[in-house]
Amino acid sequence: SPSLQDKHSEFSLDQMMSGLPVECITLHLIDWISAEVLPSMSRNSLEQIAPWLERQCRLLEQSRAPLTLVAALCHVLDSSVPAHLQPASLTSMAAQLDELVGLQQQCKLTLRMAELESLTRVEVGLRLLDCVPSPELLVEEVNAHIRPYLDKYKTGLTDEALSEYVLEMVELQGDSFLDRAMAASSAIQAIEPRASSVLDLVQTMSCSESLGDEEQLSELLQLVTCCLDALAESDSNQAGALHKELAQQNKLLRLERLLLRY
């Protein structure tokens, strides 16, 4: 396709895209704009077209178009305009779209821009945990994708999300939810938050009389024992208090397991 004249480029591109149905915007079209249209523009015209480009991206995203397509359109200026000359709003939008694409491809979580803007990072973390198909995969998924994603925003954010997730799963009750709650507790790295989460888990399950079967009870006891061993190595006051409470719960759990056998 022949290049457009610079003085008509912005107008012609705007006319072409504004009259184009969303379903006709493809990666091939975006590649053509990047390779044929933008190189014919002056630096000044490229900077002027950025607000229009941002507007088109938002319209495309709001139409529920694939996130990879929206991100590709948002990045068409990358090869034509140096990053430091690109508008801050467009750069921010590109980063947000890259984040959404990453969540979708790596964690199977699909969010739109408005949803991401309305959620806290912990709430995003809870949705990521819900996307894990089984309790057996939860720890692996946390270490591979969820922790790297959350902790780049704030250290300890993953443990905070996991602690909330444990309480959510316990409130739902049922064997499958108990398995997910125990898996989430074991994925918490810092010992005091992990012990606190396990204590909440045990106390809540005891009160609801939903401690599960003997196999689940044995797994829960193993989790409690690991926490007790780790707490014993800490000399903080909080660790001491947690150790005392967990030790008491440990005795009750062992008695409960003994009763289940008869």
mmCIF file of C-alpha atoms in Angstrom, residues 121-224:
data_model
loop_
_atom_site.group_PDB
_atom_site.id
_atom_site.type_symbol
_atom_site.label_atom_id
_atom_site.label_comp_id
_atom_site.label_asym_id
_atom_site.label_seq_id
_atom_site.Cartn_x
_atom_site.Cartn_y
_atom_site.Cartn_z
ATOM 1 C CA ARG A 121 -4.286 -5.834 44.178
ATOM 2 C CA VAL A 122 -5.393 -8.171 46.966
ATOM 3 C CA GLU A 123 -8.783 -8.546 45.260
ATOM 4 C CA VAL A 124 -7.015 -9.379 42.007
ATOM 5 C CA GLY A 125 -4.993 -11.936 43.967
ATOM 6 C CA LEU A 126 -8.186 -13.549 45.270
ATOM 7 C CA ARG A 127 -9.493 -13.872 41.720
ATOM 8 C CA LEU A 128 -6.200 -15.392 40.617
ATOM 9 C CA LEU A 129 -6.467 -17.978 43.394
ATOM 10 C CA ASP A 130 -10.018 -18.808 42.287
ATOM 11 C CA CYS A 131 -8.667 -19.528 38.795
ATOM 12 C CA VAL A 132 -6.447 -22.350 40.040
ATOM 13 C CA PRO A 133 -8.334 -25.495 38.982
ATOM 14 C CA SER A 134 -7.491 -27.724 41.968
ATOM 15 C CA PRO A 135 -6.042 -27.509 45.495
ATOM 16 C CA GLU A 136 -3.121 -29.714 44.437
ATOM 17 C CA LEU A 137 -1.948 -27.065 41.954
ATOM 18 C CA LEU A 138 -2.444 -24.070 44.209
ATOM 19 C CA VAL A 139 1.013 -23.854 45.825
ATOM 20 C CA GLU A 140 2.742 -24.367 42.469
ATOM 21 C CA GLU A 141 0.629 -21.685 40.804
ATOM 22 C CA VAL A 142 1.232 -19.243 43.664
ATOM 23 C CA ASN A 143 4.996 -19.652 43.384
ATOM 24 C CA ALA A 144 5.083 -19.628 39.575
ATOM 25 C CA HIS A 145 2.743 -16.742 38.745
ATOM 26 C CA ILE A 146 0.684 -15.213 41.565
ATOM 27 C CA ARG A 147 3.503 -14.291 43.965
ATOM 28 C CA PRO A 148 5.716 -12.764 41.224
ATOM 29 C CA TYR A 149 2.740 -10.703 40.052
ATOM 30 C CA LEU A 150 1.577 -9.401 43.453
ATOM 31 C CA ASP A 151 4.913 -8.915 45.187
ATOM 32 C CA LYS A 152 6.178 -6.567 42.486
ATOM 33 C CA TYR A 153 3.618 -4.087 43.798
ATOM 34 C CA LYS A 154 4.280 -4.656 47.494
ATOM 35 C CA THR A 155 6.286 -7.227 49.431
ATOM 36 C CA GLY A 156 3.983 -9.460 51.458
ATOM 37 C CA LEU A 157 0.924 -8.748 49.336
ATOM 38 C CA THR A 158 0.662 -12.400 48.310
ATOM 39 C CA ASP A 159 0.601 -13.585 51.925
ATOM 40 C CA GLU A 160 -2.129 -11.029 52.644
ATOM 41 C CA ALA A 161 -4.227 -12.322 49.737
ATOM 42 C CA LEU A 162 -3.672 -15.942 50.778
ATOM 43 C CA SER A 163 -4.761 -15.200 54.370
ATOM 44 C CA GLU A 164 -7.993 -13.641 53.128
ATOM 45 C CA TYR A 165 -8.516 -16.544 50.754
ATOM 46 C CA VAL A 166 -8.237 -19.056 53.606
ATOM 47 C CA LEU A 167 -11.044 -17.302 55.495
ATOM 48 C CA GLU A 168 -13.205 -17.163 52.359
ATOM 49 C CA MET A 169 -12.778 -20.888 51.737
ATOM 50 C CA VAL A 170 -13.531 -21.788 55.353
ATOM 51 C CA GLU A 171 -16.744 -19.767 55.322
ATOM 52 C CA LEU A 172 -17.903 -21.665 52.230
ATOM 53 C CA GLN A 173 -17.238 -24.979 54.045
ATOM 54 C CA GLY A 174 -17.285 -28.374 52.380
ATOM 55 C CA ASP A 175 -14.414 -30.809 51.788
ATOM 56 C CA SER A 176 -13.131 -29.206 48.569
ATOM 57 C CA PHE A 177 -13.050 -25.757 50.180
ATOM 58 C CA LEU A 178 -11.178 -27.136 53.191
ATOM 59 C CA ASP A 179 -8.557 -28.616 50.851
ATOM 60 C CA ARG A 180 -8.126 -25.243 49.137
ATOM 61 C CA ALA A 181 -7.907 -23.455 52.500
ATOM 62 C CA MET A 182 -5.160 -25.786 53.715
ATOM 63 C CA ALA A 183 -3.247 -25.444 50.439
ATOM 64 C CA ALA A 184 -3.479 -21.649 50.640
ATOM 65 C CA SER A 185 -2.248 -21.666 54.250
ATOM 66 C CA SER A 186 0.768 -23.784 53.332
ATOM 67 C CA ALA A 187 1.639 -21.335 50.534
ATOM 68 C CA ILE A 188 2.049 -18.404 52.961
ATOM 69 C CA GLN A 189 5.781 -17.732 53.323
ATOM 70 C CA ALA A 190 6.123 -15.589 56.459
ATOM 71 C CA ILE A 191 5.771 -17.831 59.496
ATOM 72 C CA GLU A 192 3.648 -15.578 61.720
ATOM 73 C CA PRO A 193 1.013 -14.812 59.055
ATOM 74 C CA ARG A 194 1.001 -18.521 58.112
ATOM 75 C CA ALA A 195 0.549 -19.620 61.737
ATOM 76 C CA SER A 196 -2.158 -17.007 62.264
ATOM 77 C CA SER A 197 -3.946 -18.235 59.154
ATOM 78 C CA VAL A 198 -3.723 -21.863 60.260
ATOM 79 C CA LEU A 199 -5.028 -20.888 63.701
ATOM 80 C CA ASP A 200 -7.987 -19.071 62.124
ATOM 81 C CA LEU A 201 -8.610 -22.114 59.962
ATOM 82 C CA VAL A 202 -8.585 -24.564 62.869
ATOM 83 C CA GLN A 203 -10.698 -22.397 65.163
ATOM 84 C CA THR A 204 -13.294 -21.643 62.513
ATOM 85 C CA MET A 205 -13.575 -25.278 61.461
ATOM 86 C CA SER A 206 -13.844 -26.413 65.089
ATOM 87 C CA CYS A 207 -16.660 -23.964 65.779
ATOM 88 C CA SER A 208 -18.558 -25.041 62.679
ATOM 89 C CA GLU A 209 -17.979 -28.745 63.452
ATOM 90 C CA SER A 210 -16.694 -29.202 59.881
ATOM 91 C CA LEU A 211 -13.243 -30.640 60.431
ATOM 92 C CA GLY A 212 -13.575 -33.020 57.502
ATOM 93 C CA ASP A 213 -12.606 -36.668 57.304
ATOM 94 C CA GLU A 214 -9.637 -38.367 58.956
ATOM 95 C CA GLU A 215 -7.346 -37.779 55.970
ATOM 96 C CA GLN A 216 -8.058 -34.039 55.958
ATOM 97 C CA LEU A 217 -7.669 -33.914 59.717
ATOM 98 C CA SER A 218 -4.250 -35.560 59.431
ATOM 99 C CA GLU A 219 -3.187 -33.004 56.789
ATOM 100 C CA LEU A 220 -4.383 -30.201 59.031
ATOM 101 C CA LEU A 221 -2.414 -31.636 61.957
ATOM 102 C CA GLN A 222 0.688 -31.786 59.784
ATOM 103 C CA LEU A 223 0.198 -28.138 58.884
ATOM 104 C CA VAL A 224 -0.180 -27.217 62.560
#
